[in-house]
CSV table of C-alpha atoms in Angstrom, one decimal:
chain,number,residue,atom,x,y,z
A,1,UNK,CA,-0.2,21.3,33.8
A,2,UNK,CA,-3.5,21.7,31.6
A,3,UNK,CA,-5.1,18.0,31.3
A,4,UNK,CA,-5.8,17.4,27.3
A,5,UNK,CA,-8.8,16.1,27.0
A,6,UNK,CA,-8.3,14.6,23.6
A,7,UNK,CA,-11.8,13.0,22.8
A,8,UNK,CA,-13.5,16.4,23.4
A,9,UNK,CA,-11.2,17.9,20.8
A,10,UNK,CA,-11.7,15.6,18.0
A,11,UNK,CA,-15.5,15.7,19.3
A,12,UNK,CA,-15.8,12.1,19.8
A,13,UNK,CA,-17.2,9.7,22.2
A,14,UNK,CA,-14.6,7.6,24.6
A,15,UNK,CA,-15.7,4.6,23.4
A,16,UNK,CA,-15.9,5.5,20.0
A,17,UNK,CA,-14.6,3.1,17.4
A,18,UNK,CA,-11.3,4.0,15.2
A,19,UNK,CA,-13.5,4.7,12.4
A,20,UNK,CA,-15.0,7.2,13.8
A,21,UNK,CA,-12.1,9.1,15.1
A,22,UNK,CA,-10.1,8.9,11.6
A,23,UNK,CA,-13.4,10.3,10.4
A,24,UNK,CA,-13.7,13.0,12.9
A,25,UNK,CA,-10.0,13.7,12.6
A,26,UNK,CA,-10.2,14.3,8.6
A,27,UNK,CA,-13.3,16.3,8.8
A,28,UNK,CA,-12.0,19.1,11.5
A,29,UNK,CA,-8.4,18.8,9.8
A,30,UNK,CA,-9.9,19.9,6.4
A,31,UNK,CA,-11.7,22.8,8.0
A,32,UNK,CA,-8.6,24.3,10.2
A,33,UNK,CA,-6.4,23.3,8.1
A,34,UNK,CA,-4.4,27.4,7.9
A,35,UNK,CA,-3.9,27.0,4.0
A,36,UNK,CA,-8.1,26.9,3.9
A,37,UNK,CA,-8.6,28.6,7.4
A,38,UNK,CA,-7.5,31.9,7.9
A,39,UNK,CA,-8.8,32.9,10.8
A,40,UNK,CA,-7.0,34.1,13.9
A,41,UNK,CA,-6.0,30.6,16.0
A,42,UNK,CA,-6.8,28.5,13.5
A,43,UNK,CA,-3.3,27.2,13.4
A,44,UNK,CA,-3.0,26.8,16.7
A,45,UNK,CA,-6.5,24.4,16.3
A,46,UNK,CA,-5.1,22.5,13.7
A,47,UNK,CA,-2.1,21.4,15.7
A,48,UNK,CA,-4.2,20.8,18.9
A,49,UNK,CA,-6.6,18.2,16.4
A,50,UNK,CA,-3.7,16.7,14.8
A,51,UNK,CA,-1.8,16.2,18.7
A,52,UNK,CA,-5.1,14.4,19.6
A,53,UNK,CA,-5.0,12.3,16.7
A,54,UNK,CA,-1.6,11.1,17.0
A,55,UNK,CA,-3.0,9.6,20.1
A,56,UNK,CA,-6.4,8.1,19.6
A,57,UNK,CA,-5.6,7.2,16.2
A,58,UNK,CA,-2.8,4.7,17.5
A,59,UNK,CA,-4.2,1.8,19.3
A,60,UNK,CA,-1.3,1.5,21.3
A,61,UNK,CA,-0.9,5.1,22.4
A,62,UNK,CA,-4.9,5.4,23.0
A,63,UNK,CA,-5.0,2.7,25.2
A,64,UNK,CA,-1.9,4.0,27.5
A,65,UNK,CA,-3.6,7.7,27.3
A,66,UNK,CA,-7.3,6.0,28.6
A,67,UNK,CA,-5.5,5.1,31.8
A,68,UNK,CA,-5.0,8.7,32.7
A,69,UNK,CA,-8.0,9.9,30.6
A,70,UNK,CA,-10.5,7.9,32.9
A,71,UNK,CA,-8.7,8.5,36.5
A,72,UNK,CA,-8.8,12.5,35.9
A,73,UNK,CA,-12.3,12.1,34.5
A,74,UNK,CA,-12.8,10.0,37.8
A,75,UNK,CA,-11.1,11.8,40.2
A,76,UNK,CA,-10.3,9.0,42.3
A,77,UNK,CA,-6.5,9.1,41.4
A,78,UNK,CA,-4.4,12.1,40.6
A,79,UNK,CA,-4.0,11.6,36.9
A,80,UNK,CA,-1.1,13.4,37.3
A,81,UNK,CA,0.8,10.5,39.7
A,82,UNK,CA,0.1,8.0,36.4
A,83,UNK,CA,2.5,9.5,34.4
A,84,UNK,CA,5.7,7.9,35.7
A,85,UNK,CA,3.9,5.1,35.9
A,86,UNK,CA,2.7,4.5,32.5
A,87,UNK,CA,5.7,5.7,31.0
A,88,UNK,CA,7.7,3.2,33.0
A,89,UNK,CA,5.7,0.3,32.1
A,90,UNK,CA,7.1,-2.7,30.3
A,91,UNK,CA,7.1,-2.0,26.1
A,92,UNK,CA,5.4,1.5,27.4
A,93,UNK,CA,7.0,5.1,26.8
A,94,UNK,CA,10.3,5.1,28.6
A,95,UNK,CA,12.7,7.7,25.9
A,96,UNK,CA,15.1,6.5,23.8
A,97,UNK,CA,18.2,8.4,23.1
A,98,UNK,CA,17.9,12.3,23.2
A,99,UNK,CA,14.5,11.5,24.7
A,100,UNK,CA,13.0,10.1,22.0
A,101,UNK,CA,9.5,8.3,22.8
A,102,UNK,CA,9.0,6.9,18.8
A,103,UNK,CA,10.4,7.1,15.4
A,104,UNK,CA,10.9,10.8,14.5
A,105,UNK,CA,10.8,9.2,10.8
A,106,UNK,CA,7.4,7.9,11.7
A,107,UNK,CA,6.1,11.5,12.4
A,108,UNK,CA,7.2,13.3,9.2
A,109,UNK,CA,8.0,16.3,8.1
A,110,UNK,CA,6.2,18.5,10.6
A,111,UNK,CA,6.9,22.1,8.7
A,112,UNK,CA,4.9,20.5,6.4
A,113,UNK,CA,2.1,19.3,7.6
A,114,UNK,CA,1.3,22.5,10.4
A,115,UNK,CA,2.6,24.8,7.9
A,116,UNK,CA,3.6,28.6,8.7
A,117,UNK,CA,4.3,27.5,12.6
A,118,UNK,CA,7.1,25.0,11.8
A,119,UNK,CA,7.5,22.5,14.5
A,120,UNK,CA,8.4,24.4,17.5
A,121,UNK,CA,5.4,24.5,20.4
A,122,UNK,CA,3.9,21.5,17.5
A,123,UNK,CA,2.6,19.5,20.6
A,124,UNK,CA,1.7,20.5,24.3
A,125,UNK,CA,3.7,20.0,27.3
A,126,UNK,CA,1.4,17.4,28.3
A,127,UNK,CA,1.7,15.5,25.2
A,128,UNK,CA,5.5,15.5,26.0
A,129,UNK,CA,5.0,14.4,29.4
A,130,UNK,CA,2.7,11.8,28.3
A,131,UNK,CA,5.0,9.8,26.1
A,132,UNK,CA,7.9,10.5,28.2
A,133,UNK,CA,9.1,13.7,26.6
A,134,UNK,CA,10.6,15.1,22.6
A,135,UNK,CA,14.1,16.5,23.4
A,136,UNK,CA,15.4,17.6,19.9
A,137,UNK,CA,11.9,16.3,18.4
A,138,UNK,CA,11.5,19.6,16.6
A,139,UNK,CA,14.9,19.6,15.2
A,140,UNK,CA,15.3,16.4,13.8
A,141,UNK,CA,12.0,15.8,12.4
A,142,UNK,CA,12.6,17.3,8.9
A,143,UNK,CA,12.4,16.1,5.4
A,144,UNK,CA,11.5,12.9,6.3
A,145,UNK,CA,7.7,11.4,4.9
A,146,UNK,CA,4.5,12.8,6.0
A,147,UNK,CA,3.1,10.2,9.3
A,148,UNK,CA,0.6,7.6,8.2
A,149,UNK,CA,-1.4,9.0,11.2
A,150,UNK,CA,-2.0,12.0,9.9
A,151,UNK,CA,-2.5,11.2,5.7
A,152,UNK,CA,-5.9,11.8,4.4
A,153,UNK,CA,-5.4,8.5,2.4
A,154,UNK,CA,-7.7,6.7,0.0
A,155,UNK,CA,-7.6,3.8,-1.7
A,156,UNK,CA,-7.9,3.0,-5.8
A,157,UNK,CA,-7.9,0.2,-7.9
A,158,UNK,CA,-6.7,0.6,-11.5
A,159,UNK,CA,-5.9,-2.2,-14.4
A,160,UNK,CA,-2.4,-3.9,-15.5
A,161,UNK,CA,-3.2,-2.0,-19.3
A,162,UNK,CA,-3.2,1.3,-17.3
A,163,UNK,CA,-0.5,0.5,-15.1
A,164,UNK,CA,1.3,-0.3,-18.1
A,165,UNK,CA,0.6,2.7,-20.1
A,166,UNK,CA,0.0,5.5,-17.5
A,167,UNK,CA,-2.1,8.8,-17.9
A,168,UNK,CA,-4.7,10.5,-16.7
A,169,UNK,CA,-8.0,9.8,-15.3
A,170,UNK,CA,-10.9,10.8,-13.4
A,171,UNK,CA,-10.9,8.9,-9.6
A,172,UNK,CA,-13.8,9.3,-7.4
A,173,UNK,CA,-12.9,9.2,-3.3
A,174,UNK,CA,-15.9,8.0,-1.9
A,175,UNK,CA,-14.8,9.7,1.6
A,176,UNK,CA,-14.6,12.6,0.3
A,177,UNK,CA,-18.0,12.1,-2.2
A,178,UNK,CA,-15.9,13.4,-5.3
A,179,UNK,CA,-14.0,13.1,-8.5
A,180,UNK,CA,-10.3,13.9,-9.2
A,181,UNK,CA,-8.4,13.8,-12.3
A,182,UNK,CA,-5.5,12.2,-11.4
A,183,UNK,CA,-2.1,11.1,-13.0
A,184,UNK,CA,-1.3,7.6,-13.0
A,185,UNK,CA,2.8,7.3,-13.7
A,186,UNK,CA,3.7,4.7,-16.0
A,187,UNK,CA,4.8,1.5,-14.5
A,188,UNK,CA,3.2,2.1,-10.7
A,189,UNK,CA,3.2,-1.0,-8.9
A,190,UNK,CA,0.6,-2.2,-5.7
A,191,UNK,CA,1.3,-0.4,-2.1
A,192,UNK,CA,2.6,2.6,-4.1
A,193,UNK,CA,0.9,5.9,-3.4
A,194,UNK,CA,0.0,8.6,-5.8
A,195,UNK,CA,0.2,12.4,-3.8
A,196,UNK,CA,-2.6,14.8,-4.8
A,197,UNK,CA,-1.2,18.4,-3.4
A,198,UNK,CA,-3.6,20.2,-1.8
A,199,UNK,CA,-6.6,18.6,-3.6
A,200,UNK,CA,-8.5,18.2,-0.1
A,201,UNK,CA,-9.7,21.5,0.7
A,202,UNK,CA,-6.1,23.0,0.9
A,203,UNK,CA,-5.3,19.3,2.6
A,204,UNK,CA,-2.9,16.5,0.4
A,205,UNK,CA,-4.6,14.0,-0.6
A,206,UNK,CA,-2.9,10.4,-0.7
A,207,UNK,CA,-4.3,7.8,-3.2
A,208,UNK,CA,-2.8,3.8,-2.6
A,209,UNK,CA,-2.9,2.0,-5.6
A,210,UNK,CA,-4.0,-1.5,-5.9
A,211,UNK,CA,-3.4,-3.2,-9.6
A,212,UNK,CA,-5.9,-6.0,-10.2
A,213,UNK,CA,-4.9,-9.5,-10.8
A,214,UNK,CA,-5.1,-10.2,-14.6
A,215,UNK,CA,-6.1,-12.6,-16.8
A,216,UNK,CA,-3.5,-13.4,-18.5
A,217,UNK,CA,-0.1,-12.1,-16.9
A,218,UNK,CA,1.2,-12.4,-13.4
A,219,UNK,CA,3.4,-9.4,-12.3
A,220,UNK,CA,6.9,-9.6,-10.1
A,221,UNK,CA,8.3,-6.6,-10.0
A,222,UNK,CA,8.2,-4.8,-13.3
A,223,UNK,CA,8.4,-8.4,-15.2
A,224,UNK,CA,5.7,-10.1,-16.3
A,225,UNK,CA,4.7,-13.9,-16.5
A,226,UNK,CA,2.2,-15.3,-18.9
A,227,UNK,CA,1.4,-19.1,-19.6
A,228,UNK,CA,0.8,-19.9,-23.0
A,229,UNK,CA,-0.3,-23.3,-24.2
A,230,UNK,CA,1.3,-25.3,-27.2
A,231,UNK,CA,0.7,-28.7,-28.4
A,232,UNK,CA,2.6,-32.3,-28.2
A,233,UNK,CA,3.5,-31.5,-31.7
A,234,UNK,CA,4.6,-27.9,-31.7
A,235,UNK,CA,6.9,-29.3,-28.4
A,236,UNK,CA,8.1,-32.6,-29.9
A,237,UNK,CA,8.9,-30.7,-33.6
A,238,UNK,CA,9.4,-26.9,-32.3
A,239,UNK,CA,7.5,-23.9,-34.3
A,240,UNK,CA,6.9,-20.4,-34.4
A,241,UNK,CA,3.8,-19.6,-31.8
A,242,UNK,CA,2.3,-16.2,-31.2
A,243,UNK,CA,2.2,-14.7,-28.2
A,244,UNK,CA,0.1,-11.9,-26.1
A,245,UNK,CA,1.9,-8.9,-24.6
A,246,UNK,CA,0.4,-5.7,-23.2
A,247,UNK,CA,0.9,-4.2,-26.5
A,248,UNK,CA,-0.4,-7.2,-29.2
A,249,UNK,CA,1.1,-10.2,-29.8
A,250,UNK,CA,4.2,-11.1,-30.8
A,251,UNK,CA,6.1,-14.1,-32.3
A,252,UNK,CA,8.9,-16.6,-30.5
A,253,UNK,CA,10.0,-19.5,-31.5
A,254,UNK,CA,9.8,-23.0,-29.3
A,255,UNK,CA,12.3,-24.8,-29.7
A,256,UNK,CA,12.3,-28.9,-30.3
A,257,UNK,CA,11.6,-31.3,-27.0
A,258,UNK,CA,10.5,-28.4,-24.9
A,259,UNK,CA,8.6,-29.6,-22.4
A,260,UNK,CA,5.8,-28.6,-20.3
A,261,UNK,CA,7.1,-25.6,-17.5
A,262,UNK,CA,9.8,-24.6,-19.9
A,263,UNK,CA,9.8,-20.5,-19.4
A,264,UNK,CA,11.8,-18.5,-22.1
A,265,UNK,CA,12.6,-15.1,-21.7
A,266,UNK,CA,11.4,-11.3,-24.2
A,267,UNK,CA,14.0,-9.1,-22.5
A,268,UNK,CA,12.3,-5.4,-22.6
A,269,UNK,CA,8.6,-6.7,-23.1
A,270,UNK,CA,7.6,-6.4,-19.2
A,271,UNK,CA,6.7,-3.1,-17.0
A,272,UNK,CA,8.0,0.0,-17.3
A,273,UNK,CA,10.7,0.7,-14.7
A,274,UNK,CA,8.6,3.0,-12.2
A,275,UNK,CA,11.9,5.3,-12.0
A,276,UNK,CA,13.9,5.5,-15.1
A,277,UNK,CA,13.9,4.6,-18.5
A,278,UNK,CA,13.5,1.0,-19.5
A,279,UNK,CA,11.3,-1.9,-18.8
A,280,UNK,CA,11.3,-5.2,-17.6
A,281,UNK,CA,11.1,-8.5,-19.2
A,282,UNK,CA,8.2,-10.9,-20.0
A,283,UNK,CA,8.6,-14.5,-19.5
A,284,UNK,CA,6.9,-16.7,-21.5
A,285,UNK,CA,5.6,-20.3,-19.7
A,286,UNK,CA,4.9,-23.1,-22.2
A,287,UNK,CA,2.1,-25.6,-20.7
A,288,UNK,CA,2.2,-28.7,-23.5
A,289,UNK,CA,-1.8,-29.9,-24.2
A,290,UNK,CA,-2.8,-33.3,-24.4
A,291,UNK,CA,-4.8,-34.0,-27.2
A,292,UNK,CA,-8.7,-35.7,-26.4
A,293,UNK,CA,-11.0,-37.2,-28.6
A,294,UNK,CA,-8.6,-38.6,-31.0
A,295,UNK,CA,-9.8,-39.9,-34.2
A,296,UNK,CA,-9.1,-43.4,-35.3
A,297,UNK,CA,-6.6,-41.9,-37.6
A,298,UNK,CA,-4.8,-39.6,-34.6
A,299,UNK,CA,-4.9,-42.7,-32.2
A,300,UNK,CA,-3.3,-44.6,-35.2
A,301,UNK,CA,-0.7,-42.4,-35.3
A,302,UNK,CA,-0.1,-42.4,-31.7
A,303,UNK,CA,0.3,-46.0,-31.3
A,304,UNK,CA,3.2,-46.5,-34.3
A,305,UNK,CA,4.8,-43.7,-32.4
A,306,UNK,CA,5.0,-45.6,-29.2
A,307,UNK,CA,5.8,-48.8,-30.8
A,308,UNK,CA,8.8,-47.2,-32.5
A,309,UNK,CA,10.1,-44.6,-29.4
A,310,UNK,CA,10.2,-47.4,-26.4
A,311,UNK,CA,11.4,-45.0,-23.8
A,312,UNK,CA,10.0,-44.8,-20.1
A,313,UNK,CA,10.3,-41.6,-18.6
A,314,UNK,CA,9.8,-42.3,-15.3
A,315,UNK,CA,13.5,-44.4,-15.2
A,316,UNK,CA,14.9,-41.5,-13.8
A,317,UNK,CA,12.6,-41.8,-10.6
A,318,UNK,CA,14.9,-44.8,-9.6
A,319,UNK,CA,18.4,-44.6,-11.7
């Protein structure tokens, strides 16, 4: 069996750091990719650079694959003897059910991502024989999500408003050095990603969303929470307040004796739903302000109202 020496086909150093292998990974993906390379065995390199990057892009698997990487470059130790070794090792690569070495849901669709060549002969024998062996890898492994290992991913940050209303707008990638126009679906929430077909040099493109914190409204989910101040008055009396939303302010009334904390609830006035039609709620917490600087009037006032309501609220501590 051929010894894959997978540092040499990524073109990196054996002590280079993960950045520069995802680097080195992305750049010879893009240009062997078969949808942007058509020239004879340029499939057959595009699987060979994405088998080496399952491997030294994993932390785990790299440092199991090193073992046998430096005794063959050695040649103290038959690198071959480590296998059984390594892959009997305690949280190593013994094979799960069917011969199984990880989660086929993990690796993704893999007609997908090697394209005309489907799955069969995806990785070498001594890929399989490093991690213990696929069995039925290349049957099960379909329809399921592209593997985070292999994602040309970047990240973008993007507002509540346009979160809230969707559209389209221009996103540079800064890994890439350049700008796409790119949809943003109404309601899109943090961690979510946004897929760009193709937009990578015949590559897919994955952009993962980050909504900033804003000032006003804190966001669960597609509801919305936003504090609104009111004063002793408006809570001892109750009135008609104005309040923001994400689409101009609107008008709720507080009720009498609401007190500071009190959250009321504008059903439909949240996020829209990311799947579906609808929207979530906003809920509206009042935080009663204490008046300063009184007058000699206001502290008038204040005074005849505590001689005439004699109440201590704090009873309740020890009733």
């Amino acid at each position: 069996m051929e010894f894959k020496d997978y540092y040499k086909i990524l073109g990196v150093d054996r002590h280079a750091d993960q950045k520069a292998v995802s680097a080195a990974f992305r750049r010879l993906a893009r240009e062997s990719h078969p949808d942007v390379n058509k020239r004879k065995g340029a499939e057959e390199r595009f699987k060979e650079i994405n088998e080496a990057y399952q491997v030294l892009g994993d932390p785990q698997k790299r440092s199991r694959y090193d073992q046998i990487y430096d005794a063959y470059k050695s040649g103290r130790v038959p690198w071959q003897d480590l296998f059984g070794r390594v892959a009997g090792a305690p949280g190593g690569w013994g094979t799960g059910p069917g011969g199984v070495t990880f989660e086929v849901g993990d690796l993704g669709d893999l007609e997908e991502i090697f394209g005309r060549g489907g799955a069969g002969g995806a990785f070498s024998d001594f890929f399989q024989q490093l991690f213990g062996g696929l069995g039925g890898f290349g049957r099960t492994a379909t329809r399921t999500r592209a593997p985070e290992a292999l994602r040309l991913e970047s990240s973008v940050e993007i507002t509540l408003e346009e979160a809230f209303r969707g559209g389209r707008r221009q996103i540079r990638v800064p890994e890439l050095g350049r700008s796409f126009d790119v949809e943003i679906p109404k309601g899109i929430r943090s961690g979510q990603t946004i897929r760009l077909a193709g937009a990578a040099d015949g590559q897919d493109l994955y952009l993962r969303v980050q909504v900033a914190p804003h000032r006003l409204f804190e966001r669960t989910d597609d509801d919305l929470v936003v504090e609104v101040p009111i004063t002793i008055s408006e809570a001892a009396l109750g009135a008609e307040i104005e309040v923001p939303t994400l689409e101009g302010r609107v008008k709720m009334v507080v009720p009498a004796g609401t007190q500071t904390g009190s959250r009321f609830r504008l059903r439909g006035l949240g996020m829209p739903h990311p799947r579906g039609e609808g929207r979530g709620d906003l809920y509206v917490r009042v935080k009663v302000v204490t008046p300063t600087g009184l007058g000699p009037r206001e502290r008038e006032l204040f005074e005849e109202l505590r001689r005439v309501r004699r109440e201590n609220p704090r009873q309740t501590l020890w009733s």
